[in-house]
Tab-separated table of C-alpha atoms in Angstrom:
chain	number	residue	atom	x	y	z
A	917	GLU	CA	0.000	0.000	0.000
A	918	ALA	CA	1.312	3.432	-0.980
A	919	GLN	CA	1.747	5.465	2.153
A	920	VAL	CA	3.683	7.918	4.262
A	921	THR	CA	4.457	6.671	7.750
A	922	GLN	CA	5.509	8.649	10.792
A	923	ASN	CA	6.812	7.525	14.161
A	924	PRO	CA	6.023	8.025	16.897
A	925	ARG	CA	2.375	9.027	16.539
A	926	TYR	CA	2.269	10.511	20.023
A	927	LEU	CA	5.136	11.802	22.143
A	928	ILE	CA	5.339	13.614	25.446
A	929	THR	CA	8.795	14.865	26.342
A	930	VAL	CA	10.543	17.459	28.452
A	931	THR	CA	12.308	20.664	27.519
A	932	GLY	CA	15.798	20.141	26.153
A	933	LYS	CA	15.644	16.400	25.524
A	934	LYS	CA	16.642	15.746	21.921
A	935	LEU	CA	14.142	13.838	19.839
A	936	THR	CA	13.682	12.590	16.306
A	937	VAL	CA	10.425	12.041	14.447
A	938	THR	CA	10.872	9.641	11.576
A	939	CYS	CA	9.112	9.846	8.225
A	940	SER	CA	9.217	7.282	5.475
A	941	GLN	CA	7.452	6.974	2.116
A	942	ASN	CA	7.228	3.991	-0.220
A	943	MET	CA	6.125	5.835	-3.367
A	944	ASN	CA	9.601	6.767	-4.653
A	945	HIS	CA	8.691	10.452	-4.400
A	946	GLU	CA	11.392	13.033	-4.927
A	947	TYR	CA	9.929	15.734	-2.729
A	948	MET	CA	9.326	15.500	1.008
A	949	SER	CA	8.351	18.127	3.541
A	950	TRP	CA	7.480	18.719	7.175
A	951	TYR	CA	4.630	20.848	8.475
A	952	ARG	CA	3.378	21.814	11.872
A	953	GLN	CA	-0.271	22.563	12.509
A	954	ASP	CA	-1.495	24.750	15.330
A	955	PRO	CA	-5.023	25.971	16.091
A	956	GLY	CA	-5.775	29.181	14.240
A	957	LEU	CA	-2.472	29.095	12.356
A	958	GLY	CA	-3.089	26.297	9.918
A	959	LEU	CA	-0.380	24.222	8.284
A	960	ARG	CA	3.026	25.858	8.269
A	961	GLN	CA	5.967	24.435	6.411
A	962	ILE	CA	9.085	23.731	8.473
A	963	TYR	CA	11.539	22.226	5.985
A	964	TYR	CA	11.350	20.616	2.610
A	965	SER	CA	13.581	18.475	0.454
A	966	MET	CA	13.536	18.293	-3.314
A	967	ASN	CA	15.978	15.400	-3.549
A	968	VAL	CA	18.530	13.346	-1.615
A	969	GLU	CA	20.987	15.616	0.189
A	970	VAL	CA	18.971	18.695	-0.849
A	971	THR	CA	17.015	20.432	1.911
A	972	ASP	CA	15.752	23.947	2.418
A	973	LYS	CA	13.982	26.015	5.025
A	974	GLY	CA	10.262	26.564	4.975
A	975	ASP	CA	8.365	29.255	6.825
A	976	VAL	CA	9.128	28.203	10.420
A	977	PRO	CA	12.495	26.356	10.511
A	978	GLU	CA	13.832	27.709	13.819
A	979	GLY	CA	14.517	24.960	16.351
A	980	TYR	CA	14.361	22.128	13.797
A	981	LYS	CA	16.807	20.157	11.701
A	982	VAL	CA	16.259	17.663	8.913
A	983	SER	CA	18.322	15.319	6.817
A	984	ARG	CA	17.719	13.491	3.542
A	985	LYS	CA	20.296	10.738	3.225
A	986	GLU	CA	17.955	8.350	1.427
A	987	LYS	CA	15.099	9.060	-0.923
A	988	ARG	CA	12.473	7.347	1.224
A	989	ASN	CA	13.333	8.872	4.633
A	990	PHE	CA	13.132	12.429	5.922
A	991	PRO	CA	13.544	12.618	9.714
A	992	LEU	CA	12.716	15.740	11.715
A	993	ILE	CA	15.122	16.477	14.553
A	994	LEU	CA	14.490	18.702	17.547
A	995	GLU	CA	17.870	19.196	19.188
A	996	SER	CA	16.535	21.017	22.243
A	997	PRO	CA	12.731	20.991	22.268
A	998	SER	CA	10.857	23.816	23.935
A	999	PRO	CA	7.177	24.105	24.937
A	1000	ASN	CA	6.425	26.329	21.928
A	1001	GLN	CA	7.173	23.333	19.724
A	1002	THR	CA	4.169	21.519	21.139
A	1003	SER	CA	2.141	20.885	18.010
A	1004	LEU	CA	0.746	18.402	15.519
A	1005	TYR	CA	3.386	17.521	12.948
A	1006	PHE	CA	2.817	16.176	9.465
A	1007	CYS	CA	5.260	14.731	7.007
A	1008	ALA	CA	4.330	14.784	3.334
A	1009	SER	CA	5.760	13.495	0.119
A	1010	SER	CA	5.032	14.730	-3.349
A	1011	GLU	CA	4.874	13.339	-6.807
A	1012	ARG	CA	5.769	15.655	-9.577
A	1013	ASP	CA	3.700	14.971	-12.656
A	1014	SER	CA	4.882	18.064	-14.432
A	1015	PRO	CA	7.367	20.871	-13.700
A	1016	VAL	CA	4.739	22.805	-11.784
A	1017	GLN	CA	2.132	20.422	-10.390
A	1018	ILE	CA	2.792	18.926	-6.987
A	1019	VAL	CA	0.270	16.753	-5.150
A	1020	GLN	CA	1.034	16.244	-1.475
A	1021	PHE	CA	0.522	12.880	0.269
A	1022	PHE	CA	0.441	13.300	4.016
A	1023	GLY	CA	1.382	11.002	6.861
A	1024	PRO	CA	-0.951	10.337	9.800
A	1025	GLY	CA	0.600	13.004	12.014
A	1026	THR	CA	2.677	13.084	15.202
A	1027	ARG	CA	1.236	14.831	18.225
A	1028	LEU	CA	4.135	16.238	20.239
A	1029	THR	CA	3.864	17.721	23.714
A	1030	VAL	CA	6.910	19.397	25.253
A	1031	LEU	CA	6.616	19.994	28.989
B	696	SER	CA	4.530	38.070	0.132
B	697	GLN	CA	1.906	35.570	-0.917
B	698	LYS	CA	-1.213	35.469	1.228
B	699	ILE	CA	-3.940	32.802	1.171
B	700	GLU	CA	-7.268	33.604	2.811
B	701	GLN	CA	-10.006	31.194	3.754
B	702	ASN	CA	-13.012	31.965	5.903
B	703	SER	CA	-12.103	31.085	9.466
B	704	GLU	CA	-15.731	30.788	10.519
B	705	ALA	CA	-17.272	27.362	10.182
B	706	LEU	CA	-19.863	26.859	7.471
B	707	ASN	CA	-23.009	25.145	8.710
B	708	ILE	CA	-25.462	23.771	6.149
B	709	GLN	CA	-28.294	21.274	5.950
B	710	GLU	CA	-27.874	17.902	4.350
B	711	GLY	CA	-28.718	17.963	0.655
B	712	LYS	CA	-27.752	21.598	0.138
B	713	THR	CA	-24.735	22.839	-1.812
B	714	ALA	CA	-21.762	23.954	0.262
B	715	THR	CA	-19.573	26.704	-1.185
B	716	LEU	CA	-16.162	27.482	0.272
B	717	THR	CA	-13.928	30.355	-0.777
B	718	CYS	CA	-10.175	30.697	-1.182
B	719	ASN	CA	-8.713	34.116	-1.955
B	720	TYR	CA	-5.073	34.872	-2.599
B	721	THR	CA	-3.006	38.010	-3.074
B	722	ASN	CA	0.256	39.183	-4.548
B	723	TYR	CA	0.643	36.226	-6.810
B	724	SER	CA	-0.477	34.483	-10.000
B	725	PRO	CA	-0.205	30.746	-9.302
B	726	ALA	CA	0.004	28.175	-12.067
B	727	TYR	CA	-2.510	25.994	-10.211
B	728	LEU	CA	-4.568	25.734	-7.059
B	729	GLN	CA	-5.407	22.642	-5.031
B	730	TRP	CA	-8.086	21.653	-2.546
B	731	TYR	CA	-7.564	19.177	0.298
B	732	ARG	CA	-9.839	17.666	2.910
B	733	GLN	CA	-8.697	17.210	6.507
B	734	ASP	CA	-10.502	15.254	9.198
B	735	PRO	CA	-9.710	15.982	12.877
B	736	GLY	CA	-6.297	14.669	13.914
B	737	ARG	CA	-5.539	13.290	10.462
B	738	GLY	CA	-3.397	14.393	7.566
B	739	PRO	CA	-4.937	16.345	4.679
B	740	VAL	CA	-6.063	14.352	1.667
B	741	PHE	CA	-5.800	15.730	-1.865
B	742	LEU	CA	-9.127	16.280	-3.648
B	743	LEU	CA	-8.743	18.384	-6.772
B	744	LEU	CA	-6.257	20.457	-8.723
B	745	ILE	CA	-7.229	23.220	-11.130
B	746	ARG	CA	-4.789	24.919	-13.481
B	747	GLU	CA	-4.651	28.634	-14.248
B	748	ASN	CA	-6.039	28.100	-17.743
B	749	GLU	CA	-9.040	26.097	-16.471
B	750	LYS	CA	-12.188	27.858	-15.346
B	751	GLU	CA	-13.854	24.877	-13.751
B	752	LYS	CA	-13.078	21.315	-12.675
B	753	ARG	CA	-15.481	18.603	-11.519
B	754	LYS	CA	-15.132	15.315	-9.693
B	755	GLU	CA	-18.317	13.508	-8.686
B	756	ARG	CA	-20.152	15.922	-6.319
B	757	LEU	CA	-17.224	18.335	-6.168
B	758	LYS	CA	-16.723	21.388	-8.353
B	759	VAL	CA	-13.897	23.895	-8.258
B	760	THR	CA	-13.694	27.204	-10.071
B	761	PHE	CA	-10.627	29.373	-10.528
B	762	ASP	CA	-10.931	33.072	-11.340
B	763	THR	CA	-7.448	34.453	-11.897
B	764	THR	CA	-8.800	37.986	-12.324
B	765	LEU	CA	-10.534	37.972	-8.948
B	766	LYS	CA	-7.708	35.849	-7.497
B	767	GLN	CA	-10.288	33.495	-6.086
B	768	SER	CA	-11.261	29.844	-6.110
B	769	LEU	CA	-14.657	28.504	-5.116
B	770	PHE	CA	-15.105	24.926	-3.921
B	771	HIS	CA	-18.600	23.474	-4.166
B	772	ILE	CA	-20.003	20.256	-2.728
B	773	THR	CA	-23.426	19.475	-4.149
B	774	ALA	CA	-26.000	17.294	-2.359
B	775	SER	CA	-23.908	17.560	0.791
B	776	GLN	CA	-23.920	14.764	3.352
B	777	PRO	CA	-22.949	14.650	7.037
B	778	ALA	CA	-19.912	12.590	5.963
B	779	ASP	CA	-18.678	15.673	4.088
B	780	SER	CA	-18.132	17.431	7.417
B	781	ALA	CA	-14.429	18.243	7.631
B	782	THR	CA	-11.980	21.094	7.191
B	783	TYR	CA	-11.176	22.020	3.608
B	784	LEU	CA	-7.837	23.562	2.747
B	785	CYS	CA	-6.746	25.322	-0.390
B	786	ALA	CA	-3.104	25.240	-1.415
B	787	LEU	CA	-1.005	27.157	-3.905
B	788	PRO	CA	2.569	26.763	-5.109
B	789	PRO	CA	4.785	29.483	-3.676
B	790	PRO	CA	6.203	32.085	-6.058
B	791	GLY	CA	9.628	31.008	-7.263
B	792	GLY	CA	11.901	28.344	-5.745
B	793	SER	CA	10.132	25.355	-4.226
B	794	TYR	CA	7.207	23.819	-6.060
B	795	ILE	CA	5.812	22.474	-2.815
B	796	PRO	CA	2.415	24.030	-2.057
B	797	THR	CA	1.663	26.306	0.862
B	798	PHE	CA	-1.711	26.025	2.550
B	799	GLY	CA	-4.498	28.282	3.674
B	800	ARG	CA	-5.793	27.891	7.229
B	801	GLY	CA	-8.854	26.018	6.060
B	802	THR	CA	-12.582	26.344	6.530
B	803	SER	CA	-14.566	23.919	8.645
B	804	LEU	CA	-17.721	22.557	7.016
B	805	ILE	CA	-20.466	21.064	9.178
B	806	VAL	CA	-23.340	19.324	7.410
B	807	HIS	CA	-26.361	18.788	9.622
B	808	PRO	CA	-28.680	15.822	9.030
């Protein structure tokens, strides 16, 4: 089954304790991205990757790191989480059926609480 | 910078009626516009894409229009059902650089039986 998977789905942690949220897709998509979703603010892009070893900042990259060592995986790293990073996180991958048309496939989400 | 506006107030309608949601954008002329559906606590799901040279697109009970002069897209669900209750997001490609879409905040649709 074609899908984007994220782990963990739920995580409660404490301030400053490094964590990684994994994301994997089995659709051989080139593009992958991370979003956070907060009430009243909608989906905001954190980082995106247009290919292996190619990553770039989205709208809200502060406090996050990513890596793209393999095409299928795009982990999100919080080196020193803070309470303002409490949010619902989505990973997405994209197929590119033309130079300009990108359809996003989203993972199930990771609900992160930083105490 | 690009701005995407969707009505933040929930839209409440009766079952069987047509729901119409609006997406307005500024400072940009996108090559396409997309609509997604999101259920609570779940990831958005792609519904429809309409290109700048298309006025209207249909898929079953869904219809999307794209007015590049008004910088507006309308999303219609005909013969709405309670199962259509969800948040609907529009998305546009950002100007320049990444092709990955950016999203509006979404409008919640509630269909009452």
